[in-house]
Amino acid sequence: MAAEPGAQRLLSTSSFWLCCLLLLGRRAPGAAAARSAFPPQSPGSSIRTFTPFYFLVEPMDTLSVRGSSVTLNCSAYSEPSPKIEWKKDGTFLNLVSDDRRQLLSDGSLFISNVVHSKHNKPDEGYYQCVATVESLGTIVSRTARLTVAGLPRFVSQPEPSSVYAGNSAILNCEVNADLVPFVRWEQNRQPFFLDDRVIKLPSGALLISNATEADGGLYRCVVESGGPPKYSDEAELKVLPDPGITSNLVFLKQPSSLVRVIGQSAVLPCVASGLPVPAIKWMKNEEVLDTESSERLVLLAGSSLEISDVTELDAGTYFCRADNGNDTIEAQAELTVQAQPEFLKRPTNIYAHESMDIVFECEVTGKPTPTVKWVKNGDMVIPSDYFKIVKEHNLQVLGLVKSDEGFYQCIAENDVGNAQAGAQLIILEHAPATTGPLPSAPRDVVASLVSTRFIKLTWRTPASDPHGDNLTYSVFYTKEGLARERVENTSRPGEMQVTIQSLMPATVYIFRVMAQNKHGSGESSAPLRVETQPEVQLPGPAPNIRAYAASPTSITVTWETPLSGNGEIQHYKLYYMEKGTDKEQDVDVSSHSHTITGLKKYTEYSFRVVAYNKHGPGVSTQDVAVQTLSDAPSAAPRNLSLEVRNSKSILIHWQPPPPATQNGQITGYKIRYRKASRKSDVTEILVTGTQLSQLIEGLDRGTEYNFRVAALTVNGTGPATDWLSAETFESDLDETHVPEVPSSLHVRPLVTSIVVSWTPPENQNTVVRGYAIGYGIGSPHAQTIKVDYKQRYYTIENLDPSSHYVITLKAFNNVGEGIPLYESAVTRPHTDTSEVDLFVINAPYTPVPDPTPMMPPVGVQASILSHDTIRITWADNSLPKHQKITDSRYYTVRWKTNIPANTKYKNANATTLSYLVTGLKPNTLYEFSVMVTKGRRSSTWSMTAHGTTFELVPTSPPKDVTVVSKEGKPRTIIVNWQPPSEANGKITGYIIYYSTDVNAEIHDWVIEPVVGNRLTHQIQELTLDTPYYFKIQARNSKGMGPMSEAVQFRTPKADSSDKMPNDQASGSSGKGSRLPDLGSEYKPPMSGSNSPHGSPTSSLDSNMLLVIIVSVGVITIVVVVVIAVLCTRRTTAHQKKKRAACKSVNGSHKYKGNSKDVKPPDLWIHHERLELKPIDKSPDPNPIMTDTPIPRNSQDITPVDNSMDSNIHQRRNSYRGHESEDSMSTLAGRRGMRPKMMMPFDSQPPQQSVRNTPSTDTMPASSSQTCCADHQDAEGATSSSYLASSQEEDSGQSLPTAHVRPSHPLKSFAVPAVPPPGPPSYDPALPSTPLLSQQALNHHLHSVKTASIGTLGRSRPPMPVVVPSAPEVQETARMLDDAESSYEPDELTKEMAHLEGLMKDLNAITTA
């Protein structure tokens, strides 16, 4: 009794932890629920465990014969015992009333007296065992095939033949593959027994190797397949004695391609006949097979190859080569190895609750790749909205209901076989709630965001728990009209929003929300009915896409109109791509067919079609692949060489044309040869198959012949090689003994080398295969070099100076080396710089030795063709002028890149004066050099050529993407990344995508472009406490690269310190735009209550600063007036002449004044708007203008009349601060910005004109420029030069511009020279006139833009000030003539009175 409470506590504890696991599983949508091998338990609930239910034995594929009995084994385990049934071809068998088929006690199926005829095959088919346990479920076995051997029928029968003794013979007897095991042979109507010399081939044919007289007789094959035996025709085999003469070498049986399953045996027959008897050897992928030491590789009779216990490593191409000394023939066959399906991951048992989502995982392998289907309780699972196949083979069940319980099986199948694996699903009842209050229903459930594929739900806490910090929530939803509900859980306690993904467009869903606390689930909210948004109607895939080759270089593609066009189809886009490449091309098509031309010959391409309507591109079709037609080769065979065998035969060797120029399957080669003296008499020989050499016999002695070779395809003959010459021997030489001693040996010592020359042995009747040169200091046996028999000299390199060398020379052939000839020489000392003298040995047939190496190629050039291909060309000065290669020389091209520094050279050989280097890296600098080799002589490397491959779009995404929150700015994040590993060019920018929905279509994400190669970027004004997903894409001059993986970042929660600035920002934004991030070090400027940032300062400080500013301004104006008065009194005749000269030279009404002018320069105003910049006493730039790269918003720019565009563009200055603003991130275009306080006057040096700069009230000011002739300082000089250019620019339109020297922060004011008649009037409603946009100069009065006086960041309502407009051109010219450039006292009095009026207006502004 004492143990019972402890057991109950243990039971409650295990139930609690299981519930926790299940709750965690429910919070991972799409993931499998909690899995356990132990049953869940709860107080008062019955125990439910996973029940073992599986097959002990499953049926296997069986071959039977008519009339025999067959047993298909099957046995299943379960408690209680299962009920066994059988299916044939998917239909249950009724075994109760079947006399021939019965169910055995263990569940196996027994079939007696198998029935099989031509028209009645009731027993042949696919069988499956089905096991069922009531109230538990059903499982099915693998499918087994029962094959019944057909009636004996001979496809081929033995035929009479003869064979020479010692050779091989084959007697054919071909039957159905099913009957081969039942074939046997008879000789003279007696059973013929097989042994190591006589075997039966897989086709049923009889192979007799090393035939003897006893093998002669009458042969027939017999098929015994259950019925009466069936005999073939008899055929006589005659064994003939060896005639002692040679016969052609031919294949009696060639290997054929095979397909075998892992573990089976494979036999590759290869039987050749000829005299002498040929020897056969096997090669795989051009490597000789060692059949003697291998246990699995065995040579059968006739040298056929048997491979036992086949593995995947045995797959490949096998070559059978027969050689009898006179001839060589070769055949090949492909062995393909397949594998039955095997499970890498089997489904596992799952516990789950209703409404949850689960995934049964199933991973299989096999060759060919298996297909997977799912079965539930013996019935096929049909994919639907709630049963989905995900990640190729996994089964996902959404919104579980009670009826989903049972056994699920994953069945994998390919051409070789099939296999099954299963798991059980148990739906648990929710555990009863523990004692305690449960939450009430959540309140105010609303769909805050409704899209086409997702809906965001929000709600308030239940009334029973207003705080709700420890509550979790579950959202149940279903399509309207369906009973199957799905559930989505919040990610953490207290969260009151969920985004439901993967919904269907234009579909009604029903939602309800439940809250859970530690005691259990509470009440459900009222159902909420929401309909998703309709999706843009895009076209579906174009049906019946077909492609066929129209020619060797063109393919025609056809298709039909999409079934769901969703409106009129505007056009189609046809995409195509060469197999093995990743570069897809496209072409626009308006019809339902198109022919792509200019393709590569005999090359496979893939095609797909996308339909377009007014909404954009639709769904792409599946790819369809087709190969262009073959054609005759477009290049000649390579590396043609000749070898003189004797006085009547020459052996030819060659290599196939380059793969890209074969244009099809090479079916043979055409050899043409002729005597050099009779070029019109040409003999032609055809060589079939893949043979790459041919012995030409029957030639004349001592005669020169020319040879050339061309490749063949089924389409014709390609170009031939150049003629190559060789001369037959005068007589057949003897090779029964070694050659005699060479007739002479001469040496010529140099500093580090010795030139050796010789003459052949005097007896020319002995074969000489070559010469062996031995040398060394004091002994000739230190080093040995062998050279060709044609060579008559050799240079021994890399010797020590001033050293005594002993040299020996021996001629050799296949018998051995002849008698040596000795010579010694002392190399010259280092100080000996005498020239190398050429010498002639006065002996017959002795050539002049050439100690110098070959000349290296010259003019090496690298021509860039693409991002991975460069063509190397060169010239060879040792060739004739026409650069025709007539000998056996070849060229070696080497190349490398210096990144990384330790890169090794790569080499390739070429027989022409160019080479195509492929497989290079994009945007990479390579260096190339070439050398030439002829026989044993080679040149040095040529001069280096360089080439940089073209750029390619980035092929990898940016790396190491990280997202961090900016300190003190919770709404601002900083994205950092690293460049792509494979940039393939200079990165010109990045694009940042971010969204709150990682599954949203990419066009729904927010885009942040980053210009240049910056690796960090700020994103502002994000929503607090919200998960965001970020992707980055790099771009270069070729296009966009792939996107990085999505990186998730959740913005922090709002602090109390963050709420105030954010609230203020939202309230002060005039147009609802976002504020820029001013940086963590930004200090708010002093401002009034209407400041958009910061908090107001004390009124005392503000008023004091205002008084100081106004005082400084008044003092400055008074000083300017006094200076102007003094200037007027100093006017002389000399100054008048200078002003007259200024007028005659410039011919304009523009003036530039300075302290020496009679007219007060700073009192002239030729502009229509006036505005003051705020005072910036800090030497640092305004942080508002420099912190965040945000361009001006649309409110800051006033449109300019089109007629003035050209002038405005010509007069723009080069203020770099503004240019940097213009080049800033375009992201800020979507956000508002704090207006920059800027004057419309240019603060640059005088040589720059005024720029239309945004200001607080967005009205740019017009300005004018005056002429100065006598100011001699640097400023004056610069201004004069600027004036000339200004007059040139404005020769067409005399538009006024302003120039103000930055002598004081308040700038200076001006008044017109001659006020036009008429009283001043105020017109505040007059529209703003942009800079340089005046159309009529005869307006007398214009409204002037009011200057805003205040501290940095402070703005006040503008007050209109009226200033008369500038005089017209004609009037100005008259003024210059009549006024004599001087003021009268009454005119100066008027100007001063007007200035006093301006000062009053300023005082009114400051006191406002």
CSV table of N, CA and C in Angstrom, one decimal, residues 1253-1290:
chain,number,residue,atom,x,y,z
A,1253,THR,N,18.6,75.8,-53.2
A,1253,THR,CA,18.8,75.0,-52.0
A,1253,THR,C,17.5,74.9,-51.2
A,1254,PRO,N,17.0,73.8,-50.8
A,1254,PRO,CA,15.8,73.7,-50.0
A,1254,PRO,C,15.9,74.5,-48.7
A,1255,SER,N,14.8,75.1,-48.3
A,1255,SER,CA,14.8,75.9,-47.1
A,1255,SER,C,13.6,75.6,-46.3
A,1256,THR,N,13.3,76.3,-45.2
A,1256,THR,CA,12.2,76.0,-44.3
A,1256,THR,C,10.9,76.1,-45.0
A,1257,ASP,N,10.7,77.1,-45.9
A,1257,ASP,CA,9.4,77.2,-46.5
A,1257,ASP,C,9.5,76.8,-48.0
A,1258,THR,N,10.5,76.2,-48.4
A,1258,THR,CA,10.7,75.6,-49.7
A,1258,THR,C,10.5,76.5,-50.9
A,1259,MET,N,10.8,77.8,-50.7
A,1259,MET,CA,10.8,78.8,-51.8
A,1259,MET,C,12.2,79.2,-52.1
A,1260,PRO,N,12.7,78.8,-53.3
A,1260,PRO,CA,14.1,79.3,-53.7
A,1260,PRO,C,14.1,80.7,-54.1
A,1261,ALA,N,15.2,81.4,-54.0
A,1261,ALA,CA,15.4,82.8,-54.3
A,1261,ALA,C,16.1,83.0,-55.6
A,1262,SER,N,15.6,84.0,-56.3
A,1262,SER,CA,16.4,84.4,-57.5
A,1262,SER,C,17.5,85.3,-57.1
A,1263,SER,N,18.4,85.5,-57.9
A,1263,SER,CA,19.6,86.3,-57.5
A,1263,SER,C,20.2,86.9,-58.7
A,1264,SER,N,21.0,87.9,-58.5
A,1264,SER,CA,21.7,88.6,-59.6
A,1264,SER,C,23.1,88.8,-59.3
A,1265,GLN,N,23.9,89.2,-60.3
A,1265,GLN,CA,25.3,89.4,-60.1
A,1265,GLN,C,25.7,90.7,-60.8
A,1266,THR,N,26.5,91.5,-60.1
A,1266,THR,CA,27.0,92.8,-60.6
A,1266,THR,C,28.4,92.7,-61.0
A,1267,CYS,N,28.7,93.7,-61.8
A,1267,CYS,CA,30.1,93.8,-62.5
A,1267,CYS,C,31.0,94.6,-61.6
A,1268,CYS,N,32.2,94.2,-61.5
A,1268,CYS,CA,33.2,95.0,-60.8
A,1268,CYS,C,34.4,95.1,-61.7
A,1269,ALA,N,35.0,96.3,-61.8
A,1269,ALA,CA,36.1,96.5,-62.7
A,1269,ALA,C,37.4,96.9,-62.0
A,1270,ASP,N,37.3,97.4,-60.8
A,1270,ASP,CA,38.5,98.0,-60.2
A,1270,ASP,C,38.9,97.4,-58.9
A,1271,HIS,N,38.3,96.3,-58.5
A,1271,HIS,CA,38.7,95.6,-57.3
A,1271,HIS,C,39.8,94.7,-57.6
A,1272,GLN,N,41.0,94.9,-56.9
A,1272,GLN,CA,42.2,94.2,-57.3
A,1272,GLN,C,42.6,93.1,-56.4
A,1273,ASP,N,41.8,92.7,-55.4
A,1273,ASP,CA,42.2,91.6,-54.6
A,1273,ASP,C,41.9,90.3,-55.2
A,1274,ALA,N,42.2,89.2,-54.5
A,1274,ALA,CA,41.9,87.9,-55.1
A,1274,ALA,C,40.5,87.6,-55.4
A,1275,GLU,N,39.7,88.1,-54.5
A,1275,GLU,CA,38.2,87.9,-54.7
A,1275,GLU,C,37.8,88.6,-56.0
A,1276,GLY,N,38.2,89.8,-56.1
A,1276,GLY,CA,37.8,90.5,-57.3
A,1276,GLY,C,38.3,89.9,-58.6
A,1277,ALA,N,39.5,89.4,-58.6
A,1277,ALA,CA,40.0,88.7,-59.8
A,1277,ALA,C,39.1,87.5,-60.1
A,1278,THR,N,38.8,86.8,-59.1
A,1278,THR,CA,38.0,85.6,-59.4
A,1278,THR,C,36.6,86.0,-59.8
A,1279,SER,N,36.1,87.0,-59.3
A,1279,SER,CA,34.8,87.4,-59.6
A,1279,SER,C,34.7,87.9,-61.1
A,1280,SER,N,35.8,88.5,-61.5
A,1280,SER,CA,35.8,89.0,-62.9
A,1280,SER,C,35.8,87.9,-63.9
A,1281,SER,N,36.5,86.8,-63.5
A,1281,SER,CA,36.5,85.7,-64.4
A,1281,SER,C,35.2,85.0,-64.4
A,1282,TYR,N,34.6,85.0,-63.3
A,1282,TYR,CA,33.3,84.4,-63.3
A,1282,TYR,C,32.3,85.2,-64.0
A,1283,LEU,N,32.4,86.5,-64.0
A,1283,LEU,CA,31.5,87.3,-64.7
A,1283,LEU,C,31.4,87.1,-66.2
A,1284,ALA,N,32.6,86.9,-66.8
A,1284,ALA,CA,32.6,86.6,-68.2
A,1284,ALA,C,31.9,85.4,-68.6
A,1285,SER,N,32.1,84.3,-67.8
A,1285,SER,CA,31.3,83.1,-68.0
A,1285,SER,C,29.9,83.3,-67.8
A,1286,SER,N,29.5,84.0,-66.8
A,1286,SER,CA,28.1,84.2,-66.6
A,1286,SER,C,27.4,85.0,-67.8
A,1287,GLN,N,28.2,85.9,-68.3
A,1287,GLN,CA,27.6,86.6,-69.5
A,1287,GLN,C,27.5,85.7,-70.7
A,1288,GLU,N,28.4,84.8,-70.8
A,1288,GLU,CA,28.3,83.9,-71.9
A,1288,GLU,C,27.1,83.0,-71.8
A,1289,GLU,N,26.9,82.5,-70.6
A,1289,GLU,CA,25.8,81.6,-70.3
A,1289,GLU,C,24.4,82.3,-70.5
A,1290,ASP,N,24.3,83.5,-70.1
A,1290,ASP,CA,23.0,84.2,-70.2
A,1290,ASP,C,22.9,85.2,-71.3
